[in-house]
Short mmCIF file of C-alpha atoms in Angstrom, two decimals:
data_model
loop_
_atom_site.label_atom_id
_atom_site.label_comp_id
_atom_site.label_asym_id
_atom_site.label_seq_id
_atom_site.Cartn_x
_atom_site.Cartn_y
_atom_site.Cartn_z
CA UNK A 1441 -14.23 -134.83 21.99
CA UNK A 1442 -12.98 -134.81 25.10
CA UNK A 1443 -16.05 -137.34 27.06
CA UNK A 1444 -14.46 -137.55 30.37
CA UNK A 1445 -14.51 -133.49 31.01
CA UNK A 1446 -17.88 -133.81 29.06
CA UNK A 1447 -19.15 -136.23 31.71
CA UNK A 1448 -18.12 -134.51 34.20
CA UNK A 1449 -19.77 -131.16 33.45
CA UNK A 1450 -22.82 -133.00 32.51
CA UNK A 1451 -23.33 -134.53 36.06
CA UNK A 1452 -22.61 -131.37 37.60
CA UNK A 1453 -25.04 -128.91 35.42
CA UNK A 1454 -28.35 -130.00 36.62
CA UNK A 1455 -27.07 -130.85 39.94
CA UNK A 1456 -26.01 -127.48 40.43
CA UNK A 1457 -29.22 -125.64 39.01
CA UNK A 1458 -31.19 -127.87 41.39
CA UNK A 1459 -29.03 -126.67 44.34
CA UNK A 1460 -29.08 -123.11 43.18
CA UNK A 1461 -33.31 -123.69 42.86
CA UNK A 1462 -33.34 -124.66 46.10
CA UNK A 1463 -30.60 -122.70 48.08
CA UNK A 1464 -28.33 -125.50 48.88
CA UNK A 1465 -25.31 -125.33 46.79
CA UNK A 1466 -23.03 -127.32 49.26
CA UNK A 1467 -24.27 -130.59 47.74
CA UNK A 1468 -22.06 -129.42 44.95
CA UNK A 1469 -19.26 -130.29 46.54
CA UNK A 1470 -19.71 -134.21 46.09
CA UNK A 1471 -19.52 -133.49 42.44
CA UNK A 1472 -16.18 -131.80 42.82
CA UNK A 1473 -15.24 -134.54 45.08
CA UNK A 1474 -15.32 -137.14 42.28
CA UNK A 1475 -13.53 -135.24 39.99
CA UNK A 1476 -10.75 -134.21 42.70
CA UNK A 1477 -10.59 -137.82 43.67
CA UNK A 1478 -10.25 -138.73 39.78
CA UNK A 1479 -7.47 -136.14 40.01
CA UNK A 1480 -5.74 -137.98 42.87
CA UNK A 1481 -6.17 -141.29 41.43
CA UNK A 1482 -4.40 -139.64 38.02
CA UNK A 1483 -1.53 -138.34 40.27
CA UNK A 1484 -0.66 -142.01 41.97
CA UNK A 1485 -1.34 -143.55 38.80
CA UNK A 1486 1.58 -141.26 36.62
CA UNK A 1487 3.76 -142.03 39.88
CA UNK A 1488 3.48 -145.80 39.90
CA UNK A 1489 3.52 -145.90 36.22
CA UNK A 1490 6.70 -143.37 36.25
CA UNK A 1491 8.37 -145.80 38.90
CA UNK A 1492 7.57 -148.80 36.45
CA UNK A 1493 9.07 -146.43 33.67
CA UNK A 1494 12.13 -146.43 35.79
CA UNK A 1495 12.55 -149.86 36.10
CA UNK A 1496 11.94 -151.34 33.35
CA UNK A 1497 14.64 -148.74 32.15
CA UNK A 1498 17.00 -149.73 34.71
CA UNK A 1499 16.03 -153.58 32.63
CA UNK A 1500 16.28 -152.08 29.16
CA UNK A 1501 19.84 -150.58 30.15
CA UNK A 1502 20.89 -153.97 31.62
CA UNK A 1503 19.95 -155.87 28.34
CA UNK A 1504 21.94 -153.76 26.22
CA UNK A 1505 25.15 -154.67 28.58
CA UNK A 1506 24.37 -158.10 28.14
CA UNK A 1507 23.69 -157.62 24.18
CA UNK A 1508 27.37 -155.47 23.87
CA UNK A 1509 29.22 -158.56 26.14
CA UNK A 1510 27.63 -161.29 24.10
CA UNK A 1511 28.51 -159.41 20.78
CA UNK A 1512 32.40 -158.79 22.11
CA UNK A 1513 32.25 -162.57 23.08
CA UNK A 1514 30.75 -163.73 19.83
CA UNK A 1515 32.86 -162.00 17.36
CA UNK A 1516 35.62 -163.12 19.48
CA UNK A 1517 34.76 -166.53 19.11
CA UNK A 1518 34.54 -165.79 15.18
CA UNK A 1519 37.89 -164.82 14.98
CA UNK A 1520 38.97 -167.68 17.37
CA UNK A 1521 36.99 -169.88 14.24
CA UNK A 1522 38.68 -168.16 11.39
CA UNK A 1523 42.31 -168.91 12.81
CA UNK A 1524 41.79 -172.50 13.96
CA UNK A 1525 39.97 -173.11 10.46
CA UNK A 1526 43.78 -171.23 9.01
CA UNK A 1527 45.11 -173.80 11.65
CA UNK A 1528 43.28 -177.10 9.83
CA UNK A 1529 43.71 -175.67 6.31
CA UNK A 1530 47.78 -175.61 7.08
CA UNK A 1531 47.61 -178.54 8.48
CA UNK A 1532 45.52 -180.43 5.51
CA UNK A 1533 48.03 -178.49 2.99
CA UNK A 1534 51.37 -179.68 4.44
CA UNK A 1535 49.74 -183.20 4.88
CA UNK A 1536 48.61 -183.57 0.69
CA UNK A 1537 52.31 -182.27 0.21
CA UNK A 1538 54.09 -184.65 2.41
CA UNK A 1539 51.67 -187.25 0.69
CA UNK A 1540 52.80 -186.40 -2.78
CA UNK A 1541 56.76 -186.23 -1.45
CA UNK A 1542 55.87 -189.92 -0.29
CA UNK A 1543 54.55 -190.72 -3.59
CA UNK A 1544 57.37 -189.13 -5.05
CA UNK A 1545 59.79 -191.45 -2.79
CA UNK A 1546 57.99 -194.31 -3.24
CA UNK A 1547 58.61 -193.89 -7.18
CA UNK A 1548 62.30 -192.53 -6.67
CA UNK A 1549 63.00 -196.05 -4.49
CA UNK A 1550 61.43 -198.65 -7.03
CA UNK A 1551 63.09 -196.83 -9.88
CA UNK A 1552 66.45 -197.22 -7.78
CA UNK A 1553 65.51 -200.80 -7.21
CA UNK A 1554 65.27 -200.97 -10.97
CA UNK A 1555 68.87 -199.91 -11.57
CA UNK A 1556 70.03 -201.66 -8.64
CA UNK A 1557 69.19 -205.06 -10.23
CA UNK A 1558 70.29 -203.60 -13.83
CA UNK A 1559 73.69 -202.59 -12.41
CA UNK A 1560 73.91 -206.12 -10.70
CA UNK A 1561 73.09 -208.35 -13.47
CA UNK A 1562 75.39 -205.99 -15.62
CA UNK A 1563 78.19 -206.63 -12.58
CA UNK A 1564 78.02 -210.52 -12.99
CA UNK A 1565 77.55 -210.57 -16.43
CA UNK A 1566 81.29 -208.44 -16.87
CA UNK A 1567 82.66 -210.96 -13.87
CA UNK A 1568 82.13 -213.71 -16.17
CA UNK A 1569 83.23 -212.24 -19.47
CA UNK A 1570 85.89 -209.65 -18.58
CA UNK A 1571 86.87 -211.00 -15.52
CA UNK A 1572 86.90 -207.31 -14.44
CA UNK A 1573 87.70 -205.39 -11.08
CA UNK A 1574 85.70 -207.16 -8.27
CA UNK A 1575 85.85 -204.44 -5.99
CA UNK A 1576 84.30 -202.14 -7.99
CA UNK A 1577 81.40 -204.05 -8.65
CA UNK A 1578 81.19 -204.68 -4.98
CA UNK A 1579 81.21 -200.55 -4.44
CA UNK A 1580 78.96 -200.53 -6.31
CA UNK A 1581 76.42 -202.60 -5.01
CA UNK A 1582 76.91 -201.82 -1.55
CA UNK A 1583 75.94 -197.58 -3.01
CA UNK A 1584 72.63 -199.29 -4.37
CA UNK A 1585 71.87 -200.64 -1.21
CA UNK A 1586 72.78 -197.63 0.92
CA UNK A 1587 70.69 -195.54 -0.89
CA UNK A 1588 67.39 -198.25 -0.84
CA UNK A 1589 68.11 -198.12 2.64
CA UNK A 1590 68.45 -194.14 3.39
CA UNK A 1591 65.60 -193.75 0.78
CA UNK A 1592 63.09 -196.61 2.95
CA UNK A 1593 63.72 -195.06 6.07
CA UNK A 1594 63.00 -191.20 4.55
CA UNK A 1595 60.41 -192.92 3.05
CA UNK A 1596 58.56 -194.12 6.97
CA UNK A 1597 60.00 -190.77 8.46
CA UNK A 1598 57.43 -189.35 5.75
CA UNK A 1599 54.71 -191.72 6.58
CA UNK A 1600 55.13 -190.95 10.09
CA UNK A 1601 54.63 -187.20 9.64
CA UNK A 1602 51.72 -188.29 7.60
CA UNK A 1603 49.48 -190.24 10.64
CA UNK A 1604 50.98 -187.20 12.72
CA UNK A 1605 49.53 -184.28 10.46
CA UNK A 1606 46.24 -186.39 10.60
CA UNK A 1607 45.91 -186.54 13.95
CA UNK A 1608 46.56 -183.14 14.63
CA UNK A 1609 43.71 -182.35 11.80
CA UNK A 1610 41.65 -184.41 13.86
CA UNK A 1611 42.28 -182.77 16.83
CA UNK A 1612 42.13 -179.58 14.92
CA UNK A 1613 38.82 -180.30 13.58
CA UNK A 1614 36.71 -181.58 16.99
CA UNK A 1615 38.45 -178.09 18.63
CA UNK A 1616 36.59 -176.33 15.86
CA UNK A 1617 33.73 -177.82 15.68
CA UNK A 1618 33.36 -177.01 19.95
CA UNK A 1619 33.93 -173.75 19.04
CA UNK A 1620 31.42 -173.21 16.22
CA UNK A 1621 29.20 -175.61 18.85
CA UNK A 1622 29.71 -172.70 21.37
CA UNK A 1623 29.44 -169.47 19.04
CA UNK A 1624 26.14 -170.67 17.51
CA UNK A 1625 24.74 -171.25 21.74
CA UNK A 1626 25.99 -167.91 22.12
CA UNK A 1627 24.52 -166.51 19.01
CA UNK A 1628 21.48 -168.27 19.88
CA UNK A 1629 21.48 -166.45 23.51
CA UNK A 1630 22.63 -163.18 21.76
CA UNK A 1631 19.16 -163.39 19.34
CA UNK A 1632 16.63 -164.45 22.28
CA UNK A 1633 18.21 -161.13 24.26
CA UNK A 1634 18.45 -159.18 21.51
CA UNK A 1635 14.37 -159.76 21.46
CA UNK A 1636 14.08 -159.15 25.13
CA UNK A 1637 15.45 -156.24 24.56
CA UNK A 1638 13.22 -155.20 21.82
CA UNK A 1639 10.48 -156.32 23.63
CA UNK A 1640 11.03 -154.72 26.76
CA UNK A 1641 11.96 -151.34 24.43
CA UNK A 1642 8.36 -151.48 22.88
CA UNK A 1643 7.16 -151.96 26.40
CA UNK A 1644 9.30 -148.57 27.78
CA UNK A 1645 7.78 -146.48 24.74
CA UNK A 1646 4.35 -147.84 25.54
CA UNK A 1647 4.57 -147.10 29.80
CA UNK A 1648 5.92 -143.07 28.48
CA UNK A 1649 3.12 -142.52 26.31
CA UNK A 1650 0.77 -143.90 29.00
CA UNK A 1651 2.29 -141.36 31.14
CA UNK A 1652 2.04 -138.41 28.56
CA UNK A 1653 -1.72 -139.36 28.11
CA UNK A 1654 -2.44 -139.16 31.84
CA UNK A 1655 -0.44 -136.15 32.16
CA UNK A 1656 -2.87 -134.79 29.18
CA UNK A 1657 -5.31 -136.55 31.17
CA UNK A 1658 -4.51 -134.85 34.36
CA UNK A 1659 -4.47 -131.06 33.23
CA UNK A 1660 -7.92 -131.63 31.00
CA UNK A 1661 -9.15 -132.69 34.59
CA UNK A 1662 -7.66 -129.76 36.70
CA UNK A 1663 -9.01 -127.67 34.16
CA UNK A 1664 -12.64 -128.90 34.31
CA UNK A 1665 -12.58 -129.06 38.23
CA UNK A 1666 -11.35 -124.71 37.34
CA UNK A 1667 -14.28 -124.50 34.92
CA UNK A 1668 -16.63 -126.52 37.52
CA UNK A 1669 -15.53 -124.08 40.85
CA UNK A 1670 -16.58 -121.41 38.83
CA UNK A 1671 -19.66 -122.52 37.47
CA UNK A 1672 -20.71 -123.08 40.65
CA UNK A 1673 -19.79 -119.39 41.45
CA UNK A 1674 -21.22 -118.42 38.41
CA UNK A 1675 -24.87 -120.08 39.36
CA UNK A 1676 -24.62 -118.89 43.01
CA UNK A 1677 -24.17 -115.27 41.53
CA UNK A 1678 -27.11 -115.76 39.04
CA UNK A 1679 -29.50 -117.24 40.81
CA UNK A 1680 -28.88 -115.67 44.50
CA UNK A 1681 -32.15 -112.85 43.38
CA UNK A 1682 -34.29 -115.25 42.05
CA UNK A 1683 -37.61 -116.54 43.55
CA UNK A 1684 -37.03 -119.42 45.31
CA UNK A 1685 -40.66 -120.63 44.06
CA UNK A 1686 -42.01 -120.31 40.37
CA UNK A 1687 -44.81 -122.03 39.26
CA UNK A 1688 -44.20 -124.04 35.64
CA UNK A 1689 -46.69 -125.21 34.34
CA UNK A 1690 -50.25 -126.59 35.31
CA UNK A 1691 -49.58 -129.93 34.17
CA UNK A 1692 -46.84 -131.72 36.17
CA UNK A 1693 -43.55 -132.41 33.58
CA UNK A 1694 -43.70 -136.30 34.67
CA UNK A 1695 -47.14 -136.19 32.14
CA UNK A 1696 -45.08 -135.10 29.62
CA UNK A 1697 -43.65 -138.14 28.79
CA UNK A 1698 -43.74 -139.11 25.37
CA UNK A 1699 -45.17 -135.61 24.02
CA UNK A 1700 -42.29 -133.82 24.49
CA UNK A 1701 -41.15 -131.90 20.97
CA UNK A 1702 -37.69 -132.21 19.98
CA UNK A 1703 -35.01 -129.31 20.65
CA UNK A 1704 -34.42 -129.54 16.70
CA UNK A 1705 -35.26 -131.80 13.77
CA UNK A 1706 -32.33 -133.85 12.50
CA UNK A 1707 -30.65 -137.30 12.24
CA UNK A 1708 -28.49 -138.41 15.52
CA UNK A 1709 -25.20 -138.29 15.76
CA UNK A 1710 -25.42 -139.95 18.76
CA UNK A 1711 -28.10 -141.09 21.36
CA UNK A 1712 -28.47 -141.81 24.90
CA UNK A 1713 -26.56 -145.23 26.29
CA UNK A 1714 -24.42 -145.35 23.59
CA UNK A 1715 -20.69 -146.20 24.26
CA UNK A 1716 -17.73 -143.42 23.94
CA UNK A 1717 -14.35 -142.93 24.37
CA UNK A 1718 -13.33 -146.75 24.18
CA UNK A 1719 -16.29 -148.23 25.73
CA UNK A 1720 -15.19 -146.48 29.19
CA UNK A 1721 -18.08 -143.90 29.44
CA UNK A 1722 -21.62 -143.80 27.51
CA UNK A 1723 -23.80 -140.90 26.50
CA UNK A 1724 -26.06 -139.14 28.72
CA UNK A 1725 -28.31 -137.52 26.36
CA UNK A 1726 -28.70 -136.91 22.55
CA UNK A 1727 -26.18 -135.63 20.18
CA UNK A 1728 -28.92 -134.31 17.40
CA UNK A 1729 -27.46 -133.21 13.81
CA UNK A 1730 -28.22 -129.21 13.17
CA UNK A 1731 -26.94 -127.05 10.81
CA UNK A 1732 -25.53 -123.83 12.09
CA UNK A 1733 -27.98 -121.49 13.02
CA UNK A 1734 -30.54 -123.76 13.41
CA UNK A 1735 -33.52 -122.55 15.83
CA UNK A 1736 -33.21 -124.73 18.83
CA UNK A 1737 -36.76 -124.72 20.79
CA UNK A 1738 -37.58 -125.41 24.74
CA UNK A 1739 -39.10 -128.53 24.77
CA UNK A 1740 -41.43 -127.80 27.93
CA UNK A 1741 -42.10 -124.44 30.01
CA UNK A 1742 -39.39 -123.82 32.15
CA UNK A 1743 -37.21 -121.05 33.60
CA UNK A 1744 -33.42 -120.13 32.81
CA UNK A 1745 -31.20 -121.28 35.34
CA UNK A 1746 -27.80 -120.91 33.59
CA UNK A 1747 -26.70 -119.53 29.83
CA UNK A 1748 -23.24 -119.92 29.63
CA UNK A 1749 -20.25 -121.54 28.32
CA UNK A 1750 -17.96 -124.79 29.70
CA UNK A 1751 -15.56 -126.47 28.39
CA UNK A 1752 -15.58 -129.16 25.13
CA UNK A 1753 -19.38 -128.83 24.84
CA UNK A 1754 -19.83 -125.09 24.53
CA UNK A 1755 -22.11 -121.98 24.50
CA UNK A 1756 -25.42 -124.12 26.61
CA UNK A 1757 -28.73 -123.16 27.74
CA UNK A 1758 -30.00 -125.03 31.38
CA UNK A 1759 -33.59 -124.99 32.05
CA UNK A 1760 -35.55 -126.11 35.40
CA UNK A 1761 -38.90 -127.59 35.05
CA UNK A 1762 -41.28 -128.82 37.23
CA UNK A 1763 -40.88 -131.54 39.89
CA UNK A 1764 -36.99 -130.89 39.75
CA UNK A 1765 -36.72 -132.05 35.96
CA UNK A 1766 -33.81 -130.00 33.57
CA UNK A 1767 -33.26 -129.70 29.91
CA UNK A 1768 -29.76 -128.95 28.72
CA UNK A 1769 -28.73 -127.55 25.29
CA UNK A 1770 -25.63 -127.53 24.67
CA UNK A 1771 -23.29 -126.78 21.93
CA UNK A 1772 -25.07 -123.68 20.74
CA UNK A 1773 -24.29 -120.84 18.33
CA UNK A 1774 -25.55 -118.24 20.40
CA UNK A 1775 -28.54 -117.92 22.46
CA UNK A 1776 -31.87 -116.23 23.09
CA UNK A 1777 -32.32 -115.79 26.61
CA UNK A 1778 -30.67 -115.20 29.92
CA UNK A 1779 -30.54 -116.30 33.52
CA UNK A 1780 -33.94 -116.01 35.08
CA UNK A 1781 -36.02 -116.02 32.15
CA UNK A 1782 -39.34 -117.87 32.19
CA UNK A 1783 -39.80 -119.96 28.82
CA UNK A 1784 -42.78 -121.44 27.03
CA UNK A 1785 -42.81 -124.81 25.26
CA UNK A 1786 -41.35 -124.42 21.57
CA UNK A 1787 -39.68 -120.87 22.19
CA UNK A 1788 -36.54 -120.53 20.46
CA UNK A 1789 -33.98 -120.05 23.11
CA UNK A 1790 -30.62 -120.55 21.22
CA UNK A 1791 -29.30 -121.33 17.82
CA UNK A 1792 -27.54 -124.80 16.68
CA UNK A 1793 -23.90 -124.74 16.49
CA UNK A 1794 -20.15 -126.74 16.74
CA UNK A 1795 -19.01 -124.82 20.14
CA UNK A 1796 -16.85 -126.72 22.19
CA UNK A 1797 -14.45 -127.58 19.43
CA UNK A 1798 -16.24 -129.74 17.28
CA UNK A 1799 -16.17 -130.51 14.10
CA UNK A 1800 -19.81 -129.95 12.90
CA UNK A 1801 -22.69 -128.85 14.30
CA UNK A 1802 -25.54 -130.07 16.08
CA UNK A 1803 -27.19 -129.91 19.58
CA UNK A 1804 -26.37 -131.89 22.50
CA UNK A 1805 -29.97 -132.54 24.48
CA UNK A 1806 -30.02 -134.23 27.97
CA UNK A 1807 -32.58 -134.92 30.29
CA UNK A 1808 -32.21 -134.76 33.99
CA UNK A 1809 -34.38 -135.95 37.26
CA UNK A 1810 -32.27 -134.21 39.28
CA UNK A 1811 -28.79 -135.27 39.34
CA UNK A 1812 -30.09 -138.48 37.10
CA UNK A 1813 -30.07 -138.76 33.37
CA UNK A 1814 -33.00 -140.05 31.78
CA UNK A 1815 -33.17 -141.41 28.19
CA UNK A 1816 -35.14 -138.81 26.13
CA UNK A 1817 -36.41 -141.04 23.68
CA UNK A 1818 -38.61 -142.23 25.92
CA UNK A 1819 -40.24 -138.46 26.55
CA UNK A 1820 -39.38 -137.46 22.85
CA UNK A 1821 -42.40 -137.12 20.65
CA UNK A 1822 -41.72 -140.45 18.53
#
């Protein structure tokens, strides 16, 4: 139900059957007022909300720059990782091999050492038995020692290239680890964005369907100040023949109070003061459970002062009573008299229905001083 246009007709009905009693329908115009300046207030509100739209856009648009930059600049820092870690692996490879080849010289030397001293104790042994060729001996000796000397110094070369690889792991390694030091800060600022962006995403989708809702907002309102321009016509018309003065009743409607019959018999769907549409606007009257057909029934004698429909509450019947008190009943099937009619207490003058585009049937009941609603339960028989 739509409880804004509701409202809106509502506070305009009895106002404008009061006006149209009494000849003055220019105070009908401060009703239309509202609901033009309601209009207005729509209007600036979709533009504001529209230029907020726009810039939190304009935000949304910059974020997802940022995200694509920080994604190019992460991944390149991954691949920057992945060849430096290549780099280290190299390294660490080529310094176990040269470790092994040092190992390997190492064993190579003392194994020459071994066959250095064999040869030499072989040398003097032959010297002193077989007074054999000096010289060659001496040759011989002097090879031994050339190659414990060529395989030492290969030996420290190796050693050398050793501390060297390990140093440049080293290095290697604390270049790496400011790298993956900088990719994770990166990655870090990449996530928080990446949730700005979200954020601010959720927050875009949220400002266009505020917009959509005051544009629905907007028309619902244009139409109802369309329905309300020509229910003032509409009363104007009816009730320009009538006699301005038309006695009700000999007891005044104030002494009514607490006698009055109900419209119909049935449970309530809702009653007066209760909250609607999200706690922004509250009920005016009595939303009374009917089913269809139902004989709906004057409460007090009255006359007509408007049969017609308007919009999201229906086919209604608007009686004046005495002392500038009205009766709505709204929501109706069809109904039982017309504009001018004089009406005694408990006639039927319409029959329940779901007009309006509702959902089940009932009648909607208000009570008016004037342009002030009044809680019926406290006229209401009990």
């Amino acid at each position: 139900m739509n409880y804004r246009a509701f409202l809106c007709g509502l506070s305009l009905l009895p106002a404008a059957a009061a006006m149209a009693a009494s000849g003055d329908i220019k105070q009908n115009q401060a009703s239309l007022d509202q609901i033009r300046s309601r209009i207005q207030a729509l209007s600036s509100s979709i533009e504001n909300t529209q230029s907020e739209r726009d810039s939190l856009a304009r935000d949304v648009q910059k974020s997802e720059r940022r995200v694509a930059e920080l994604e190019s600049a992460v991944k390149s820092l991954k691949r920057r990782s992945a060849e430096q870690q290549k780099r280290i692996d190299a390294t660490r490879a080529e310094r176990t091999e040269t470790q092994s080849r040092l190992q390997q010289g190492h064993a190579a030397l003392a194994q020459q050492m071994r066959a250095a001293y064999v040869v030499g104790r072989q040398a003097q042994t032959q010297l002193l038995l077989n007074q054999s060729d000096v010289q060659q001996v001496g040759r011989m000796l002097v090879y031994y020692d050339y190659l414990q000397r060529a395989q030492t110094k290969a030996m420290a070369e190796i050693a050398s290239r050793i501390d060297a690889l390990a140093a440049l792991a080293e290095r290697l390694q604390a270049e790496q680890d400011q790298l993956l030091a900088l990719q994770k800060e990166q990655q870090d600022a990449l996530d928080q964005l990446r949730k700005t962006r979200k954020e601010r995403a959720q927050m875009l989708d949220k400002l266009k369907q505020r917009i959509r809702d005051e544009r629905g907002e907007l028309k619902r309102m244009q139409a109802e100040e369309k329905s309300v321009r020509d229910l003032i016509q509409r009363l104007q018309d009816a009730l320009s023949d009538l006699p301005p003065d038309v006695k009700f009743s000999d007891q005044p409607f104030a002494k009514l109070k607490g006698k009055l019959p109900w419209p119909v018999r049935g449970k309530l769907i809702a009653r007066f003061g209760d909250d609607k549409a999200a706690g922004k606007l509250s009920w005016k009257g009595h939303w009374i459970d009917a089913s269809e057909g139902t004989s709906v029934r004057a409460v007090a004698r009255g006359r007509v002062v408007y049969v017609g429909w308007l919009h999201r509450y229906g086919l209604i019947v608007l009686l004046e009573h005495e002392g500038s008190y009205y009766t709505l009943y709204g929501h109706a099937q069809s109904t039982a008299v017309a504009v001018g009619d004089a009406v005694s207490a408990g006639q039927v003058i319409a029959a329940a229905g779901n007009t309006g585009g509702h959902d089940r049937s009932g009648v909607y009941f208000e009570l008016r001083k004037g342009t002030e609603p009044i809680d019926p339960s406290q006229w209401l028989v009990r």
